[in-house]
Coordinates of N, CA and C in Angstrom, one line a residue:
R1 N 236.5 83.0 153.6 CA 236.0 82.5 152.3 C 234.8 81.5 152.7
R2 N 233.8 81.6 151.9 CA 232.6 81.0 152.1 C 232.7 79.4 151.7
W3 N 232.3 78.5 152.5 CA 232.5 77.1 152.2 C 231.4 76.6 151.4
S4 N 231.5 76.3 150.1 CA 230.4 75.8 149.2 C 230.1 74.3 149.3
A5 N 229.1 74.0 148.6 CA 228.8 72.5 148.3 C 229.8 71.8 147.5
T6 N 230.4 72.6 146.6 CA 231.5 71.9 145.8 C 232.6 71.6 146.7
N7 N 233.0 72.4 147.6 CA 234.2 72.2 148.5 C 233.8 71.1 149.4
A8 N 232.5 71.1 149.9 CA 232.2 70.1 151.0 C 232.0 68.8 150.3
F9 N 231.3 68.6 149.3 CA 231.0 67.3 148.9 C 231.5 66.8 147.5
L10 N 231.7 67.8 146.5 CA 232.2 67.3 145.2 C 233.8 67.1 145.3
R11 N 234.5 68.1 145.6 CA 236.0 68.0 145.7 C 236.5 66.7 146.3
P12 N 236.0 66.3 147.5 CA 236.5 65.1 148.1 C 236.1 63.8 147.2
A13 N 235.2 63.9 146.4 CA 234.8 62.7 145.7 C 235.3 62.7 144.2
L14 N 236.0 63.7 143.8 CA 236.5 63.8 142.4 C 237.4 62.6 142.1
H15 N 238.0 62.0 143.0 CA 239.0 61.0 142.7 C 238.3 59.6 142.3
R16 N 237.0 59.6 142.6 CA 236.3 58.2 142.4 C 236.2 58.0 141.0
R17 N 236.4 56.5 140.7 CA 236.3 56.1 139.1 C 234.9 56.1 138.7
N18 N 233.9 56.1 139.6 CA 232.5 56.1 139.1 C 231.8 57.4 139.1
L19 N 232.7 58.5 139.1 CA 232.1 59.9 139.0 C 232.7 60.6 137.9
T20 N 231.9 61.2 136.9 CA 232.4 61.9 135.9 C 231.6 63.4 136.1
V21 N 232.3 64.4 136.0 CA 231.8 65.8 136.2 C 231.9 66.5 134.8
L22 N 230.6 66.9 134.4 CA 230.5 67.7 133.1 C 230.0 69.1 133.5
T23 N 230.7 70.1 133.0 CA 230.3 71.4 133.0 C 229.7 72.0 131.8
G24 N 228.8 72.9 131.8 CA 228.2 73.4 130.6 C 227.1 72.5 130.0
A25 N 226.6 71.7 130.8 CA 225.5 70.7 130.4 C 224.2 71.1 131.0
S26 N 223.2 70.7 130.4 CA 221.9 71.1 130.9 C 221.1 69.8 130.8
V27 N 220.4 69.5 132.0 CA 219.6 68.3 131.9 C 218.3 68.7 131.5
T28 N 217.8 67.8 130.6 CA 216.5 68.1 129.9 C 215.4 67.1 130.5
R29 N 215.8 65.9 130.9 CA 214.8 65.0 131.6 C 215.5 63.9 132.2
V30 N 214.7 63.1 133.0 CA 215.1 61.9 133.6 C 214.4 60.8 132.8
R31 N 215.2 59.9 132.4 CA 214.8 58.7 131.6 C 214.4 57.6 132.6
F32 N 213.3 57.2 132.4 CA 212.7 56.0 133.3 C 212.5 54.7 132.5
R33 N 212.7 53.6 133.2 CA 212.3 52.4 132.7 C 211.3 51.9 133.8
G34 N 210.0 51.9 133.5 CA 209.0 51.7 134.4 C 209.0 53.0 135.3
R35 N 209.2 52.7 136.6 CA 209.3 53.7 137.5 C 210.6 54.0 138.1
R36 N 211.6 53.2 137.5 CA 213.0 53.4 138.0 C 213.7 54.2 137.1
A37 N 214.5 55.2 137.6 CA 215.4 56.1 136.9 C 216.5 55.3 136.2
E38 N 216.7 55.5 134.9 CA 217.9 54.9 134.3 C 219.1 55.9 134.3
G39 N 218.8 57.2 134.1 CA 219.8 58.1 133.9 C 219.2 59.6 133.6
F40 N 220.0 60.3 133.0 CA 219.6 61.7 132.7 C 219.9 62.0 131.2
E41 N 218.9 62.5 130.6 CA 219.3 63.2 129.1 C 219.6 64.6 129.3
F42 N 220.6 64.9 128.6 CA 221.1 66.3 128.8 C 221.6 66.8 127.5
V43 N 221.9 68.1 127.3 CA 222.5 68.7 126.2 C 223.8 69.4 126.7
K44 N 224.8 69.0 125.8 CA 226.2 69.7 125.9 C 226.7 70.0 124.7
D45 N 227.2 71.3 124.5 CA 227.7 71.6 123.2 C 226.8 71.5 122.0
G46 N 225.4 71.6 122.4 CA 224.5 71.6 121.3 C 224.0 70.2 121.0
E47 N 224.4 69.1 121.6 CA 224.3 67.8 121.3 C 223.5 67.2 122.3
Q48 N 222.4 66.4 122.0 CA 221.7 65.7 123.0 C 222.5 64.3 123.4
R49 N 222.6 64.2 124.7 CA 223.3 63.1 125.2 C 222.6 62.4 126.4
F50 N 223.1 61.1 126.8 CA 222.4 60.5 127.8 C 223.5 59.9 128.8
A51 N 223.3 60.1 130.0 CA 224.1 59.5 131.1 C 223.5 58.4 131.9
E52 N 223.9 57.2 131.7 CA 223.3 56.1 132.3 C 223.7 56.0 133.8
A53 N 222.9 55.7 134.6 CA 223.1 55.4 136.1 C 223.0 54.0 136.4
K54 N 224.2 53.4 136.9 CA 223.9 51.9 137.2 C 223.3 51.7 138.6
R55 N 223.6 52.6 139.5 CA 222.9 52.4 140.7 C 221.9 53.4 141.2
E56 N 222.3 54.6 141.2 CA 221.4 55.6 141.7 C 221.5 56.9 140.9
S57 N 220.5 57.7 140.8 CA 220.5 59.0 140.2 C 220.2 60.0 141.2
I58 N 221.0 61.1 141.2 CA 220.7 62.3 142.1 C 220.4 63.6 141.4
L59 N 219.2 64.0 141.5 CA 218.8 65.3 140.9 C 218.8 66.4 141.8
A60 N 219.8 67.3 141.6 CA 220.0 68.5 142.4 C 220.1 69.8 141.6
L61 N 219.0 70.2 141.2 CA 218.9 71.3 140.4 C 218.2 72.5 141.0
G62 N 218.0 72.5 142.4 CA 217.5 73.6 143.2 C 216.0 73.5 143.2
S63 N 215.4 74.5 143.8 CA 214.0 74.5 144.2 C 213.1 74.7 142.9
I64 N 213.7 75.2 141.9 CA 212.9 75.5 140.6 C 213.3 74.4 139.7
G65 N 214.6 74.2 139.4 CA 215.1 73.4 138.4 C 214.6 71.8 138.6
S66 N 214.8 71.3 139.8 CA 214.4 69.9 140.0 C 212.9 69.6 139.7
P67 N 212.0 70.3 140.2 CA 210.6 70.1 139.9 C 210.3 70.2 138.5
Q68 N 211.0 71.1 137.8 CA 210.7 71.5 136.3 C 211.2 70.1 135.5
V69 N 212.4 69.6 135.8 CA 212.9 68.5 135.2 C 212.1 67.3 135.5
L70 N 211.6 67.1 136.8 CA 210.8 65.9 137.0 C 209.5 66.0 136.4
Q71 N 208.8 67.2 136.2 CA 207.6 67.3 135.5 C 207.8 67.0 134.0
L72 N 208.8 67.6 133.5 CA 209.2 67.2 132.0 C 209.4 65.8 131.8
S73 N 209.8 65.1 132.8 CA 210.1 63.6 132.9 C 209.0 62.8 133.1
G74 N 207.8 63.4 133.4 CA 206.6 62.6 133.7 C 206.3 62.3 135.3
V75 N 206.8 63.1 136.1 CA 206.7 62.9 137.4 C 206.1 64.3 137.9
G76 N 204.8 64.2 138.5 CA 204.2 65.4 139.0 C 202.7 65.4 139.0
P77 N 201.9 66.4 139.1 CA 200.5 66.5 139.1 C 199.9 65.9 137.7
E78 N 199.2 64.8 137.9 CA 198.7 64.1 136.7 C 198.0 65.0 135.7
D79 N 197.0 65.9 136.2 CA 196.3 66.8 135.3 C 197.2 67.7 134.5
L80 N 198.3 68.3 135.3 CA 199.2 69.1 134.6 C 199.9 68.4 133.4
L81 N 200.5 67.4 133.7 CA 201.2 66.5 132.9 C 200.4 66.2 131.5
R82 N 199.2 65.7 131.8 CA 198.3 65.4 130.7 C 198.1 66.6 130.0
Q83 N 197.7 67.8 130.5 CA 197.5 69.1 129.8 C 198.6 69.4 128.8
H84 N 199.9 69.0 129.2 CA 200.9 69.4 128.3 C 201.4 68.2 127.6
R85 N 200.6 67.1 127.5 CA 200.8 65.9 126.7 C 202.2 65.2 127.1
I86 N 202.4 65.1 128.3 CA 203.5 64.6 128.9 C 203.1 63.2 129.5
P87 N 203.7 62.0 129.0 CA 203.2 60.7 129.6 C 203.6 60.7 131.0
V88 N 202.6 60.2 131.8 CA 202.7 60.1 133.3 C 203.5 58.9 133.6
V89 N 204.6 59.2 134.3 CA 205.4 58.1 134.8 C 205.0 57.8 136.3
H90 N 204.8 58.8 137.0 CA 204.4 58.7 138.5 C 203.7 59.9 138.8
A91 N 202.3 59.8 139.2 CA 201.6 60.9 139.5 C 201.9 61.4 141.0
A92 N 202.5 62.5 141.1 CA 202.9 63.1 142.4 C 202.5 64.5 142.5
P93 N 201.3 64.7 143.2 CA 200.7 66.1 143.2 C 201.6 67.2 143.8
G94 N 202.5 66.7 144.7 CA 203.4 67.8 145.3 C 204.5 68.4 144.6
V95 N 204.8 67.7 143.5 CA 206.1 68.1 142.6 C 205.7 69.4 141.9
G96 N 206.5 70.5 142.3 CA 206.3 71.8 141.6 C 205.4 72.7 142.4
G97 N 204.7 72.2 143.4 CA 203.7 72.9 144.0 C 204.2 73.5 145.4
N98 N 203.6 74.5 145.8 CA 203.8 75.1 147.2 C 205.3 75.8 147.1
L99 N 205.7 76.4 146.0 CA 207.0 77.0 146.0 C 206.8 78.4 146.4
H100 N 207.7 79.0 147.1 CA 207.7 80.4 147.5 C 209.0 81.1 147.1
D101 N 208.9 82.3 146.6 CA 210.1 83.0 146.4 C 210.4 83.7 147.7
H102 N 211.7 83.9 148.0 CA 212.1 84.7 149.2 C 212.8 85.8 148.7
L103 N 212.2 86.8 148.3 CA 212.7 88.0 147.7 C 213.3 88.8 148.9
Q104 N 214.5 89.3 148.7 CA 215.1 90.1 149.8 C 215.7 91.4 149.1
I105 N 215.9 92.4 149.8 CA 216.4 93.7 149.5 C 217.4 94.0 150.5
R106 N 218.6 94.2 150.1 CA 219.8 94.4 151.0 C 220.2 95.8 150.7
L107 N 220.2 96.6 151.7 CA 220.6 98.1 151.6 C 221.9 98.2 152.4
Q108 N 222.9 98.9 151.6 CA 224.1 99.4 152.5 C 224.1 100.9 152.3
L109 N 224.2 101.5 153.4 CA 224.2 102.9 153.4 C 225.6 103.6 153.9
R110 N 225.8 104.7 153.3 CA 227.1 105.4 154.0 C 226.5 106.8 154.6
M111 N 226.9 106.8 155.9 CA 226.3 108.0 156.7 C 227.3 109.1 156.3
L112 N 226.5 110.3 156.1 CA 227.2 111.5 155.8 C 227.5 112.4 157.1
H113 N 226.5 112.2 157.9 CA 226.6 113.0 159.2 C 226.6 111.9 160.4
F114 N 227.7 111.6 160.9 CA 227.8 110.5 161.8 C 227.3 110.9 163.2
R115 N 227.0 112.2 163.6 CA 226.4 112.4 164.8 C 224.9 111.9 164.9
R116 N 224.3 111.8 163.7 CA 222.9 111.4 163.6 C 222.7 109.8 163.5
C117 N 223.9 109.0 163.5 CA 223.9 107.6 163.3 C 223.2 106.9 164.5
L118 N 222.5 105.9 164.2 CA 221.9 105.2 165.4 C 222.8 104.5 166.5
N119 N 223.9 104.3 165.8 CA 225.0 103.7 166.8 C 225.6 104.7 167.8
N120 N 225.4 105.9 167.5 CA 225.8 107.0 168.4 C 224.9 107.2 169.6
H121 N 223.7 106.9 169.6 CA 222.7 107.1 170.6 C 223.1 106.2 171.8
R122 N 223.1 107.0 173.0 CA 223.6 106.3 174.1 C 222.5 105.8 175.0
H123 N 221.4 106.4 174.9 CA 220.2 106.1 175.7 C 219.3 105.0 175.0
R124 N 218.8 104.0 175.8 CA 218.0 103.0 175.2 C 216.6 103.7 174.6
R125 N 216.2 104.6 175.3 CA 214.8 105.3 174.8 C 215.1 105.7 173.5
Q126 N 216.1 106.4 173.2 CA 216.5 106.9 171.9 C 216.6 105.9 170.8
I127 N 217.3 104.9 171.2 CA 217.6 103.7 170.2 C 216.1 103.1 169.9
H128 N 215.3 102.8 170.8 CA 214.1 102.2 170.8 C 213.1 103.1 169.9
H129 N 213.3 104.3 170.1 CA 212.4 105.3 169.3 C 213.0 105.2 167.8
Q130 N 214.3 105.3 167.7 CA 214.8 105.2 166.2 C 214.5 103.8 165.7
V131 N 214.5 102.7 166.3 CA 214.2 101.4 165.6 C 212.6 101.5 165.3
Q132 N 211.8 101.9 166.1 CA 210.3 101.9 165.8 C 210.1 102.8 164.6
H133 N 210.8 104.0 164.6 CA 210.7 105.0 163.4 C 211.1 104.2 162.0
Y134 N 212.3 103.5 162.1 CA 212.7 102.8 160.9 C 211.7 101.7 160.5
N135 N 211.2 100.9 161.4 CA 210.3 99.9 161.2 C 208.9 100.6 160.5
Y136 N 208.5 101.6 161.0 CA 207.2 102.2 160.7 C 207.5 102.7 159.1
C137 N 208.6 103.4 159.0 CA 208.9 103.9 157.6 C 209.1 102.8 156.7
S138 N 209.9 101.7 157.2 CA 210.1 100.8 156.2 C 208.8 100.0 155.7
R139 N 207.9 99.7 156.6 CA 206.8 99.0 156.3 C 205.9 99.9 155.4
R140 N 205.7 101.2 155.8 CA 205.0 102.1 154.9 C 205.5 102.2 153.6
S141 N 206.8 102.2 153.3 CA 207.3 102.6 152.1 C 207.5 101.2 151.3
L142 N 207.9 100.1 151.9 CA 208.1 98.9 151.2 C 207.0 98.1 151.0
L143 N 206.1 97.8 152.2 CA 205.2 96.8 152.2 C 203.9 97.3 151.5
H144 N 203.8 98.6 151.5 CA 202.4 99.1 151.0 C 202.6 99.5 149.4
R145 N 203.8 99.2 148.8 CA 203.8 99.5 147.4 C 204.2 98.2 146.7
H146 N 203.8 98.2 145.4 CA 204.0 96.9 144.6 C 205.5 97.0 144.1
L147 N 206.3 96.1 144.3 CA 207.6 96.1 143.8 C 207.7 95.2 142.5
Y148 N 208.1 95.8 141.4 CA 208.3 95.0 140.2 C 209.8 94.8 139.9
L149 N 210.1 93.6 139.9 CA 211.6 93.3 139.8 C 211.9 92.7 138.4

């Protein structure tokens, strides 16, 4: 079984009196007083709510969600925020920039003719040739075509 962030960090802390876990809630922005985060505005059950933070706020919405919420809250590239009429809390040009997708395609195949399977080749030259052939065919078919997902 895969060990998740929930098992590693959240479950051991669930007993704390200063922790409340809400599911089905969507953070809309970080509320600031000056440049200090006061807490999070969020929507739950169609109702706008606010969670105040007395000490610290942790925004962990992933590589896309965190920059989005920060920018909607006024933290990000100044020109972009002004363009969308978002008051600038803190000009931080790196927020939301330099993001890269890591698209992956995973293939699982079932062999119909086991005698032609790569694992059955006993000689290194044959294996080397098969790997080169696979790499050549893969590059030619995948990298030279536009993939629309």
